[in-house]
PDB file of C-alpha atoms in Angstrom:
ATOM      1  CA  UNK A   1      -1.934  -3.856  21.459  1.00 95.00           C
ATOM      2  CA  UNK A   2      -0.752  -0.583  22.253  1.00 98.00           C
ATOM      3  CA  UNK A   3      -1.766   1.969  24.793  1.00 98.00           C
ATOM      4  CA  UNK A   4      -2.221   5.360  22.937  1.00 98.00           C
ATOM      5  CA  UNK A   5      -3.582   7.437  26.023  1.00 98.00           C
ATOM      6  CA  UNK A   6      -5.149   6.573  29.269  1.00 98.00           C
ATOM      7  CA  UNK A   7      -7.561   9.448  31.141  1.00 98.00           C
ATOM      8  CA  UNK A   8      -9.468   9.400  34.357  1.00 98.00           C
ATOM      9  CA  UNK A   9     -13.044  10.158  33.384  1.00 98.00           C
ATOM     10  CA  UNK A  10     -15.969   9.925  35.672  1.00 98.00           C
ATOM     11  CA  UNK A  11     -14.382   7.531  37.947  1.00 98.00           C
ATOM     12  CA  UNK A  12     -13.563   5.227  35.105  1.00 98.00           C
ATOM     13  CA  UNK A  13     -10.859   4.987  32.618  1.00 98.00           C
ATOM     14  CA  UNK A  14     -11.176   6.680  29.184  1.00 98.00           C
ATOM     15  CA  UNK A  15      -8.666   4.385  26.988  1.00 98.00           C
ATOM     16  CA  UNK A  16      -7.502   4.997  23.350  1.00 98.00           C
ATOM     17  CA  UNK A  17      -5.624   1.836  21.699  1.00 98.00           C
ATOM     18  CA  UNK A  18      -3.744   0.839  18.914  1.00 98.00           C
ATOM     19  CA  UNK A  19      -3.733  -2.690  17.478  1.00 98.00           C
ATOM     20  CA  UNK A  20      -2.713  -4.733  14.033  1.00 98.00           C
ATOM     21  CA  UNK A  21      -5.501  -5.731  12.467  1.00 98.00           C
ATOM     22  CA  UNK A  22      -5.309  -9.215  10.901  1.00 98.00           C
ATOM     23  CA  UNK A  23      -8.783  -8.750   9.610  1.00 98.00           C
ATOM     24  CA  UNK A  24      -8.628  -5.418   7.740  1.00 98.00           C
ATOM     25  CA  UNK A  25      -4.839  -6.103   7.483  1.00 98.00           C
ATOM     26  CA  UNK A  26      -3.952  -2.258   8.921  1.00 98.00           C
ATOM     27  CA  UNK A  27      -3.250  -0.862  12.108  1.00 98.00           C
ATOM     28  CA  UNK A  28      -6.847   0.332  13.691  1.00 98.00           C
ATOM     29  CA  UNK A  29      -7.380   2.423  16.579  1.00 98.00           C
ATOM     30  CA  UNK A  30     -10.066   2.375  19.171  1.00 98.00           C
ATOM     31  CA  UNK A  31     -11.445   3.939  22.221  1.00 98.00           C
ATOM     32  CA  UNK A  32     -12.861   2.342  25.579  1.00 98.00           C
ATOM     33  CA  UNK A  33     -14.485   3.702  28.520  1.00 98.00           C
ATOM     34  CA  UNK A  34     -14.350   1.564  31.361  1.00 98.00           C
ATOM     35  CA  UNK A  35     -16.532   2.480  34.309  1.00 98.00           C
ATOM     36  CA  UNK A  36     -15.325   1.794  37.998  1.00 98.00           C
ATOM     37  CA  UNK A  37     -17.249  -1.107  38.090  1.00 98.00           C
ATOM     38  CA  UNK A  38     -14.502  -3.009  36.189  1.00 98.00           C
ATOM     39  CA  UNK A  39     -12.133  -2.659  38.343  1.00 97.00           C
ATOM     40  CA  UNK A  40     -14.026  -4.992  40.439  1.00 97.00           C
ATOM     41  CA  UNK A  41     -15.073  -7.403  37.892  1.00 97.00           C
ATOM     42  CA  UNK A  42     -16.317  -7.579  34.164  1.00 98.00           C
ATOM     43  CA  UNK A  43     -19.082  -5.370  33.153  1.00 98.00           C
ATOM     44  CA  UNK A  44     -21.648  -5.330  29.896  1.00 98.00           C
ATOM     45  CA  UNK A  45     -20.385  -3.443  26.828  1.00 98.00           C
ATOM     46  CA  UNK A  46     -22.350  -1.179  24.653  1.00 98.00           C
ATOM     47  CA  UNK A  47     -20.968  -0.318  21.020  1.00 98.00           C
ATOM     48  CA  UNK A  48     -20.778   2.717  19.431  1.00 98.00           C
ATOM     49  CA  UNK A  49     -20.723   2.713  15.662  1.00 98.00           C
ATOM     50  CA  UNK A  50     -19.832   6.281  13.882  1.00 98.00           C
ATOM     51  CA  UNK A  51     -20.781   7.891  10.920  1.00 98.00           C
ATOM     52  CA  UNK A  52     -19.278   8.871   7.773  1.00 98.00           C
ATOM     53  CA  UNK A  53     -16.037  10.460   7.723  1.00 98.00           C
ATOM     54  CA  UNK A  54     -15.635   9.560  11.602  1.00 98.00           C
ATOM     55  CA  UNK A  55     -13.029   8.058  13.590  1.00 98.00           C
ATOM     56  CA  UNK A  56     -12.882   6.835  17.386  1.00 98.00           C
ATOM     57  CA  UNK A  57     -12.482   9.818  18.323  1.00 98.00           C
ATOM     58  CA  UNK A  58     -15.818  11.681  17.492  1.00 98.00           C
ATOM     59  CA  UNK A  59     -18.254  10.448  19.672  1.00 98.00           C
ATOM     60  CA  UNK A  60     -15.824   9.712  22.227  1.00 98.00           C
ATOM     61  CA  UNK A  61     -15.448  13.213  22.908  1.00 98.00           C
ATOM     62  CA  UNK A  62     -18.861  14.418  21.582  1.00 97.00           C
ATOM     63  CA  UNK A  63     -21.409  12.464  22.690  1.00 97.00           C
ATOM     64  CA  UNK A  64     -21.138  12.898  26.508  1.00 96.00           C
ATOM     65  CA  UNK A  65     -21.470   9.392  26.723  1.00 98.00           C
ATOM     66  CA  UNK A  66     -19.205   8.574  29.290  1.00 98.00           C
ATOM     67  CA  UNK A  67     -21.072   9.958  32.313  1.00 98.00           C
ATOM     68  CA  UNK A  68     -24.298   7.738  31.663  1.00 98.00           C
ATOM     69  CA  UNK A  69     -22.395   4.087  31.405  1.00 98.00           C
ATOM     70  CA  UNK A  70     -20.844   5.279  34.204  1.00 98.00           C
ATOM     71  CA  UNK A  71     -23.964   5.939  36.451  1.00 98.00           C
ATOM     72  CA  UNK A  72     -24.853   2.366  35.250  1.00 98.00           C
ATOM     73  CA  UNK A  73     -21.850   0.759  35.310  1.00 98.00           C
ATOM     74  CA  UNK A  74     -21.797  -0.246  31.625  1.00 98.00           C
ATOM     75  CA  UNK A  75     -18.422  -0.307  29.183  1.00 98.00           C
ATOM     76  CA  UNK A  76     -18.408   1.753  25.754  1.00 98.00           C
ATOM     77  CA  UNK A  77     -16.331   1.074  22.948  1.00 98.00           C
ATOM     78  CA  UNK A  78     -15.496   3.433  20.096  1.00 98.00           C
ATOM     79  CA  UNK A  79     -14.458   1.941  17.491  1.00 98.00           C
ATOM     80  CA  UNK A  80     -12.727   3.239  14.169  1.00 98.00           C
ATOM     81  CA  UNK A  81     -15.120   3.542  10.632  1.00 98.00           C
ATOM     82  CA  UNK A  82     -13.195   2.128   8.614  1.00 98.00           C
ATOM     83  CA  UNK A  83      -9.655   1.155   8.307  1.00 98.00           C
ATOM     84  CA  UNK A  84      -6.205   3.260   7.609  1.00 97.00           C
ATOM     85  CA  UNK A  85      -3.057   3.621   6.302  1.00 96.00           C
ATOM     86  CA  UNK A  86      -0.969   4.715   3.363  1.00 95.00           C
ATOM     87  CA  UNK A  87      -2.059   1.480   0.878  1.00 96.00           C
ATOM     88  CA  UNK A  88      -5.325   1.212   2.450  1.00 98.00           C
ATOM     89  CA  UNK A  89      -7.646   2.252  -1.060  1.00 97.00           C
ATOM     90  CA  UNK A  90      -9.446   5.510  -0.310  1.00 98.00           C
ATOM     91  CA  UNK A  91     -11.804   7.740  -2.851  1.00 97.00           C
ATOM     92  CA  UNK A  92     -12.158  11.369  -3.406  1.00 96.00           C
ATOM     93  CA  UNK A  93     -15.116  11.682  -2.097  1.00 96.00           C
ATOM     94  CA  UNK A  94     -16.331  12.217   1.548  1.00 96.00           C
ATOM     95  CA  UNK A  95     -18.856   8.920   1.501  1.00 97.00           C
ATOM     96  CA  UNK A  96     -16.472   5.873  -0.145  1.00 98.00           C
ATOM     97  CA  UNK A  97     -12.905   5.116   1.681  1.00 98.00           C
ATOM     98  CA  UNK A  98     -11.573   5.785   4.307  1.00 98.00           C
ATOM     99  CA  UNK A  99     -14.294   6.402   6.917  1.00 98.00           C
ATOM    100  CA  UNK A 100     -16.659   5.289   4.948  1.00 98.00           C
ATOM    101  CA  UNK A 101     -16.741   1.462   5.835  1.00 98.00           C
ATOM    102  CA  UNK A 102     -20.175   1.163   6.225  1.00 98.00           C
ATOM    103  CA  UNK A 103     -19.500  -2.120   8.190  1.00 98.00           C
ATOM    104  CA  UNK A 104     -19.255  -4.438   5.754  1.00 98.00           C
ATOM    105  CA  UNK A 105     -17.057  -6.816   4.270  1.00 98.00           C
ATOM    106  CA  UNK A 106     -16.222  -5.887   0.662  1.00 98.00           C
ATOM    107  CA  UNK A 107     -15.348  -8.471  -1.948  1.00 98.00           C
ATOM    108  CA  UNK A 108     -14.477  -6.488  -5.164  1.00 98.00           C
ATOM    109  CA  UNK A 109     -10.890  -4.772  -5.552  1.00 98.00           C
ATOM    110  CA  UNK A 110      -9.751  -1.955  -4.200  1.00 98.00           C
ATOM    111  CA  UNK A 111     -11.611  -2.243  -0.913  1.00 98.00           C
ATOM    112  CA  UNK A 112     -11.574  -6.071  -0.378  1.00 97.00           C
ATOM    113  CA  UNK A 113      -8.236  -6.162   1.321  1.00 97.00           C
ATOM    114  CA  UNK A 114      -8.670  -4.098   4.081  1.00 98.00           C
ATOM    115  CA  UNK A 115     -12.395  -3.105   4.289  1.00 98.00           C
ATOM    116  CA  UNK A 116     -13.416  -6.230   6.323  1.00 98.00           C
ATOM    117  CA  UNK A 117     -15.601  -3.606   9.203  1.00 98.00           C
ATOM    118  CA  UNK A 118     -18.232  -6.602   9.845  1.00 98.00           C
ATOM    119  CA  UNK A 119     -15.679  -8.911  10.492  1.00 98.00           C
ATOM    120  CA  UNK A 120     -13.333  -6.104  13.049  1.00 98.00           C
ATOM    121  CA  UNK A 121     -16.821  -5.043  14.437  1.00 98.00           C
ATOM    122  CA  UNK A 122     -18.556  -8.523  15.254  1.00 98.00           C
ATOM    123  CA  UNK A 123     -15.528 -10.753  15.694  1.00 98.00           C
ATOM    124  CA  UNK A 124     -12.284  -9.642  16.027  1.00 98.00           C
ATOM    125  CA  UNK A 125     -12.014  -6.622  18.225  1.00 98.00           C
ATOM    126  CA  UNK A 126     -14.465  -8.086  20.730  1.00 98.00           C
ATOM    127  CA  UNK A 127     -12.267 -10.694  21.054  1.00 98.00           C
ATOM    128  CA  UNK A 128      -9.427  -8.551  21.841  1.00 98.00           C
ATOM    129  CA  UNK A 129     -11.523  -6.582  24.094  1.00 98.00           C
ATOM    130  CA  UNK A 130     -12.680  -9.526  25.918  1.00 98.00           C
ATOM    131  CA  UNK A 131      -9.046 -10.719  26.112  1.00 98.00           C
ATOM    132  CA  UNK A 132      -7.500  -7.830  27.767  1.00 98.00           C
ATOM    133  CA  UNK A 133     -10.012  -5.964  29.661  1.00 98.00           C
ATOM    134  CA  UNK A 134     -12.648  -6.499  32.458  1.00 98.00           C
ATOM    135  CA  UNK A 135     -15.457  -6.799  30.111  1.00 98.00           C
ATOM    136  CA  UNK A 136     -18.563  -9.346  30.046  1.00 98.00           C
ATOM    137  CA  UNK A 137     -18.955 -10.515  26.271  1.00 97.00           C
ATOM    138  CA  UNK A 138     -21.883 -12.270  27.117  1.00 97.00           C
ATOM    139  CA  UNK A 139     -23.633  -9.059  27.592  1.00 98.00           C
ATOM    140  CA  UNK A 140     -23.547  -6.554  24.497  1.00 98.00           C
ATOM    141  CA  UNK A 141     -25.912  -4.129  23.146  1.00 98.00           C
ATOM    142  CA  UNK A 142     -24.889  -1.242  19.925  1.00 98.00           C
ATOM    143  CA  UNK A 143     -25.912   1.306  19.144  1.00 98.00           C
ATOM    144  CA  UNK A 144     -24.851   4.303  16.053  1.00 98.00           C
ATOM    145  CA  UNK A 145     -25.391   7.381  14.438  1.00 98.00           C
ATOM    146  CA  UNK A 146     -26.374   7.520  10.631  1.00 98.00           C
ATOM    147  CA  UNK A 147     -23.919   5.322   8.991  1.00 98.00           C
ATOM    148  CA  UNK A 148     -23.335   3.556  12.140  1.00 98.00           C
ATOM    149  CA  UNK A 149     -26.883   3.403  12.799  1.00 98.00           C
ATOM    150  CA  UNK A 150     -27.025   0.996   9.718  1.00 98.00           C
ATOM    151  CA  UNK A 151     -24.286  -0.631  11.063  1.00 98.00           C
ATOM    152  CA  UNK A 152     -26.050  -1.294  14.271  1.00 98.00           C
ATOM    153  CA  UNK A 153     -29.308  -2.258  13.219  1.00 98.00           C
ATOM    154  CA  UNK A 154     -27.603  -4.519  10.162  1.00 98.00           C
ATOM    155  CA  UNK A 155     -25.229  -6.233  12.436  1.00 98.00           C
ATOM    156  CA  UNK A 156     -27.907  -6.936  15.183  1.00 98.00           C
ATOM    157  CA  UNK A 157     -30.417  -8.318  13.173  1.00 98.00           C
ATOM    158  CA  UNK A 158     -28.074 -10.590  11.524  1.00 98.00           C
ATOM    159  CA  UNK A 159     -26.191 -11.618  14.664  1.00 98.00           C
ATOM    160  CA  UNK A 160     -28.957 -11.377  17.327  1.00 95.00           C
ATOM    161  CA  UNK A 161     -27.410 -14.404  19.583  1.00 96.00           C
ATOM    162  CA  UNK A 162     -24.340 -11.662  19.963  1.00 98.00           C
ATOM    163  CA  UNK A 163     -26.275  -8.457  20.886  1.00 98.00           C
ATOM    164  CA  UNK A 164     -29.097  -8.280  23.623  1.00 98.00           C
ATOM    165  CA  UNK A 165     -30.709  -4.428  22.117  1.00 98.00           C
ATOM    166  CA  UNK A 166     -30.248  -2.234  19.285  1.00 98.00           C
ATOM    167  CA  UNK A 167     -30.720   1.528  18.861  1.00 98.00           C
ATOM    168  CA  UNK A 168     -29.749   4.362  16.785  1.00 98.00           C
ATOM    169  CA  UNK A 169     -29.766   7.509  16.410  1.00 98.00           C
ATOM    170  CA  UNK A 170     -30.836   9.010  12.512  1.00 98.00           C
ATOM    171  CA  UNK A 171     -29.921   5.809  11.125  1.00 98.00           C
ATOM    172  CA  UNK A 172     -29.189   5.025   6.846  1.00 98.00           C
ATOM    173  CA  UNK A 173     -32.377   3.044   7.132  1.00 98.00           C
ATOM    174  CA  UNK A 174     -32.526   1.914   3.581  1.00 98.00           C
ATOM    175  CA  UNK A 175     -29.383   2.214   1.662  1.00 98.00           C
ATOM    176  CA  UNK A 176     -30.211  -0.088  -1.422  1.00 97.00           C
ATOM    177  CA  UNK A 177     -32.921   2.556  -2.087  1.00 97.00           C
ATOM    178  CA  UNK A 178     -30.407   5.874  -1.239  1.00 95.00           C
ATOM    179  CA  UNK A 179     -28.150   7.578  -2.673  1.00 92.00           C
ATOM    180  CA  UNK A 180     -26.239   7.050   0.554  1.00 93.00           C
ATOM    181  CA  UNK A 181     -26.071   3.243  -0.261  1.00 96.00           C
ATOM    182  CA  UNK A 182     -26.609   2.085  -3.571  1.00 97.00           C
ATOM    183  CA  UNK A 183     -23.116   3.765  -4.224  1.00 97.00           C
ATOM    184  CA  UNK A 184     -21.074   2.581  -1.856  1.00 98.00           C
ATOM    185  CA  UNK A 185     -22.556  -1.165  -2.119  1.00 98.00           C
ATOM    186  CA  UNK A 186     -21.789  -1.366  -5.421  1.00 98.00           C
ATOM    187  CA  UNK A 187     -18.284  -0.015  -4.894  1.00 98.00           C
ATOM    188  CA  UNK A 188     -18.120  -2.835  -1.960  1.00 98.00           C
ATOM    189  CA  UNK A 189     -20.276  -5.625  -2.854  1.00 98.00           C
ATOM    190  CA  UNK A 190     -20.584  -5.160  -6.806  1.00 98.00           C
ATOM    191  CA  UNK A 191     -23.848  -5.237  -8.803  1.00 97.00           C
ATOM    192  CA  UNK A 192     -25.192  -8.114  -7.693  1.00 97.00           C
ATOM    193  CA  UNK A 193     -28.402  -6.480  -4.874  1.00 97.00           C
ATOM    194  CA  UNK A 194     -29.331  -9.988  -3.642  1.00 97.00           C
ATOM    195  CA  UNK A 195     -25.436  -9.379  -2.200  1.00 97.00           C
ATOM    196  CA  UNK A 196     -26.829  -5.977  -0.470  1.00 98.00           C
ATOM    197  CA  UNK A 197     -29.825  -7.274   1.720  1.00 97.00           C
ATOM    198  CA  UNK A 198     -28.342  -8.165   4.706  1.00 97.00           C
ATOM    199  CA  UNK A 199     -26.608  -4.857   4.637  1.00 98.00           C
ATOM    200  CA  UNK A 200     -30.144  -2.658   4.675  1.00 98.00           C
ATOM    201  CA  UNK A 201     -32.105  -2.400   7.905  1.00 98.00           C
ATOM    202  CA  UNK A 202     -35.401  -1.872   6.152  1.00 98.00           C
ATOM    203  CA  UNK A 203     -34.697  -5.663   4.421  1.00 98.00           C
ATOM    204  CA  UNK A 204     -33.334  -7.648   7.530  1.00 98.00           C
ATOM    205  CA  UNK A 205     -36.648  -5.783   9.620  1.00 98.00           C
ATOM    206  CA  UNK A 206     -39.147  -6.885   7.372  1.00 97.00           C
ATOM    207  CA  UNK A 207     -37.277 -10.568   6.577  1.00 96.00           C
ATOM    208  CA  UNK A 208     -36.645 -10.944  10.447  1.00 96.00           C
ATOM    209  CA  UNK A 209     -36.241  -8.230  12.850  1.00 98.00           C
ATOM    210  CA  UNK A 210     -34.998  -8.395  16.490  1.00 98.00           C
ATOM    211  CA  UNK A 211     -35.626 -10.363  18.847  1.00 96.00           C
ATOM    212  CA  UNK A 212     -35.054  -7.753  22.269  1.00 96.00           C
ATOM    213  CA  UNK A 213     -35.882  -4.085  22.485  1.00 98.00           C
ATOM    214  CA  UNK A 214     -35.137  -1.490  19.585  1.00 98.00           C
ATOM    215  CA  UNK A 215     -34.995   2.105  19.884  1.00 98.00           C
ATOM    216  CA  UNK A 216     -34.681   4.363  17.062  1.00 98.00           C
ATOM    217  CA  UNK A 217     -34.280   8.260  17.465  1.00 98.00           C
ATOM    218  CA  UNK A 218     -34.622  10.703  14.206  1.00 98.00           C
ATOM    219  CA  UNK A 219     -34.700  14.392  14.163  1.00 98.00           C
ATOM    220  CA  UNK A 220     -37.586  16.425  12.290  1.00 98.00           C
ATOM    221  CA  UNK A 221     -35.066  19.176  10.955  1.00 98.00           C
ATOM    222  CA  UNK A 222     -32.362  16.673   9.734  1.00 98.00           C
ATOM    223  CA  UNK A 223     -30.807  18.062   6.541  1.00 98.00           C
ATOM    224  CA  UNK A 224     -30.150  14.329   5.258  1.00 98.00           C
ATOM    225  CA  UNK A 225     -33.794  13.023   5.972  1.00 97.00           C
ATOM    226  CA  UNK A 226     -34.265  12.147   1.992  1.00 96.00           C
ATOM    227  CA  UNK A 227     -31.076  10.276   2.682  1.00 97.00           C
ATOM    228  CA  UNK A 228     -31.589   8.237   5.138  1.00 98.00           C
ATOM    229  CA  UNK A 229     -35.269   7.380   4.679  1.00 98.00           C
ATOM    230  CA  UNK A 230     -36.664   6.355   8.037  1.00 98.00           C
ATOM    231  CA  UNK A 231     -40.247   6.559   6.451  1.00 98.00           C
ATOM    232  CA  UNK A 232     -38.984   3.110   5.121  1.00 98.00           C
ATOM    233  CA  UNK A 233     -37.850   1.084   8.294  1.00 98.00           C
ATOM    234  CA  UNK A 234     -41.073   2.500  10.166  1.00 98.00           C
ATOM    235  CA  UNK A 235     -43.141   1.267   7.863  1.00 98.00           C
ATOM    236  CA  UNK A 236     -41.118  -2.378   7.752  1.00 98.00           C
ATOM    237  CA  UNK A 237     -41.435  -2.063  11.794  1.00 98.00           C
ATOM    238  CA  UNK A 238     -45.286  -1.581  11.965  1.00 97.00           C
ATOM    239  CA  UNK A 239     -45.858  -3.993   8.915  1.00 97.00           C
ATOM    240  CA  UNK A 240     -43.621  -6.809  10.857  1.00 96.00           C
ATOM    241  CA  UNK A 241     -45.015  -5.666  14.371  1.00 96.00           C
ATOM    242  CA  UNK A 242     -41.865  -5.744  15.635  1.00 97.00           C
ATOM    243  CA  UNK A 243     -42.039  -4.204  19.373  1.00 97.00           C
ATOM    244  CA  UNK A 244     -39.906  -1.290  18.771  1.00 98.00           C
ATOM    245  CA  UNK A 245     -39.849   2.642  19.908  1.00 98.00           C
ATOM    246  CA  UNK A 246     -39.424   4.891  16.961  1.00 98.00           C
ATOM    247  CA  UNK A 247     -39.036   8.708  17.586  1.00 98.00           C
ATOM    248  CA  UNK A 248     -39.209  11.528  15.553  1.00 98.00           C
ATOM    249  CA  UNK A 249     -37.714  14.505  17.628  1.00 98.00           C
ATOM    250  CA  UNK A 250     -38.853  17.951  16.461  1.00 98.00           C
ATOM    251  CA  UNK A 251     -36.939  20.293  15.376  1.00 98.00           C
ATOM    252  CA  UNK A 252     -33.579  18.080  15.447  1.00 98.00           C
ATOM    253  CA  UNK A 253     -30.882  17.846  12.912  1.00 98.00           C
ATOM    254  CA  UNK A 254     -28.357  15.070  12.319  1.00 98.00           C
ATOM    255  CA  UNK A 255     -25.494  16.466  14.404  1.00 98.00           C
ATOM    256  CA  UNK A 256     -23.749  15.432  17.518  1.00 98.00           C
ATOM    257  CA  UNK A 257     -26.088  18.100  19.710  1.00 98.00           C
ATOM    258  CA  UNK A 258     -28.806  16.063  18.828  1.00 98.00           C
ATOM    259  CA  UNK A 259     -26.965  12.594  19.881  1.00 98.00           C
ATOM    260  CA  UNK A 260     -25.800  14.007  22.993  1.00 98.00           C
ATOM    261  CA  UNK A 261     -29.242  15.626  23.306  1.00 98.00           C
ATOM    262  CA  UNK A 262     -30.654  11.933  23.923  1.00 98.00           C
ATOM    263  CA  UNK A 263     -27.410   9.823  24.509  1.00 98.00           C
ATOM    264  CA  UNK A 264     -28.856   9.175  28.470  1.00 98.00           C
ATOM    265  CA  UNK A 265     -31.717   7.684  27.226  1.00 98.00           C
ATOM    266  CA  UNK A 266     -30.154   5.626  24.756  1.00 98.00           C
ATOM    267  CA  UNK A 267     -27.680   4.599  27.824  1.00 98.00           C
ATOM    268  CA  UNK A 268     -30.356   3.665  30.173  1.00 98.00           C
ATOM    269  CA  UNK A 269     -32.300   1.800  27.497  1.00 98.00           C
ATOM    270  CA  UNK A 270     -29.550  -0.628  26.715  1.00 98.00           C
ATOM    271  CA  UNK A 271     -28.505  -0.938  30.839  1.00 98.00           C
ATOM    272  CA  UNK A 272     -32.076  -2.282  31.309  1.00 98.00           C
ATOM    273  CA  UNK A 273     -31.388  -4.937  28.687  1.00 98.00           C
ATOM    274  CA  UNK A 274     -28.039  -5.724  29.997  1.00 98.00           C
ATOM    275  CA  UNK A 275     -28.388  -6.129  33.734  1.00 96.00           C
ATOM    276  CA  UNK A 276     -31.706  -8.003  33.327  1.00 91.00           C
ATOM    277  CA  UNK A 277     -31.681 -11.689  34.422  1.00 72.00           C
TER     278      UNK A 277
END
């Protein structure tokens, strides 16, 4: 692991790293706030999962993150969307390649040899994390924003024994029924849709939801609303009576104003999960 910068950041540590990737066979890059807490033992982590065409570095330096986990003492890791390099396969467009992993771990050719994101996200890097930082992998939440919001919600309702809460801001709610989804898992997965449920949010909540607190934030003015169908996982929510808090914000669109606009709450929702007993 390499040390790509290092910045003093609300009395914490605002880290960027480089590492090879056995998993997505690449060099990947991520960022990690550590709050002063750590230096005094290991403290819970929340993830942050990005959206398309993203890297680290987006939310890192957009979402104003930083100055909530440090008020409650809580870790945040960035990490990449997808992986990189010059024989890493990539498409034209904006929503298949490179950062465009959705989180998943493909198994038709180009993408299967590097795009292994479930596998980086839920197994790998935490372990590296956990190996070289004052961090308490016992105690994780994630959260996203649109395609990471999928990511979160898909990988904590699959791996619930890993993650204590969920949330996400304008998630792809249903992507075997969107345009932003039925693409891409093709691409990844192939035509086979029995392969695509555990990947769609809407699925896993009505097959088995989450067992800890959800929170789920979606702006009225988003310009991708048609996209990322939140209709759909409301309904699954209510239908399953899942205990969950879904908000519609008015007047909110899908950009990083509106994730900073309610990043505190999002902070202090997850801290409650991870410092309870």
């Amino acid at each position: 692991m390499k040390t790509v910068s290092e910045n003093a950041c609300f009395g914490g540590t605002q880290g960027v790293y480089s590492h090879t990737s056995v998993t997505c066979g690449c060099e990947m890059t991520f960022g990690l706030f550590l709050p002063e807490e750590a230096r005094d033992g290991p403290v819970p982590v929340l993830w942050y999962l990005s959206g398309l065409t993203c890297t680290h570095e987006n939310a890192m330096t957009k979402s104003g993150a930083q100055v909530w986990a440090a008020e409650h003492g809580i870790a945040l890791v960035f990490p990449d969307t997808s992986p990189r390099g010059e024989d890493v396969a990539d498409d034209e467009a904006y929503d298949l390649g490179k950062g465009a992993g959705f989180y998943l771990n493909a198994t038709q050719d180009p993408w299967k040899p590097h795009f292994n994101m479930w596998d980086y996200i839920a197994t790998e890097l935490p372990a590296l994390i956990g190996e070289n930082f004052s961090v308490d992998m016992t105690r994780q939440g994630i959260t996203g924003h649109s395609m990471g919001g999928h990511g979160a919600l898909t990988l904590a309702m699959n791996l619930p024994e890993q993650y204590r809460s969920v949330s996400a801001f304008a998630p792809i709610t249903n992507p075997s029924a969107s345009d932003w989804g039925r693409k891409q898992l093709t691409a990844y997965l192939g035509a086979d849709e029995t392969t695509w449920q555990r990947h769609d949010a809407t699925v896993m909540m009505a097959e088995k939801g989450f067992d800890g607190p959800v929170l789920i934030d979606q702006g009225t003015g988003d310009q991708f609303l048609d996209l990322l169908k939140p209709e759909a996982l409301a309904a699954a929510i209510a239908t399953r009576r899942q205990p969950a808090t879904f908000r519609m914000q008015p007047g909110y669109d899908h950009s990083y104003f509106f994730v900073a606009t309610f990043m505190e709450d999002h902070v202090a929702f997850h801290a409650d999960a991870l410092y309870a007993l």
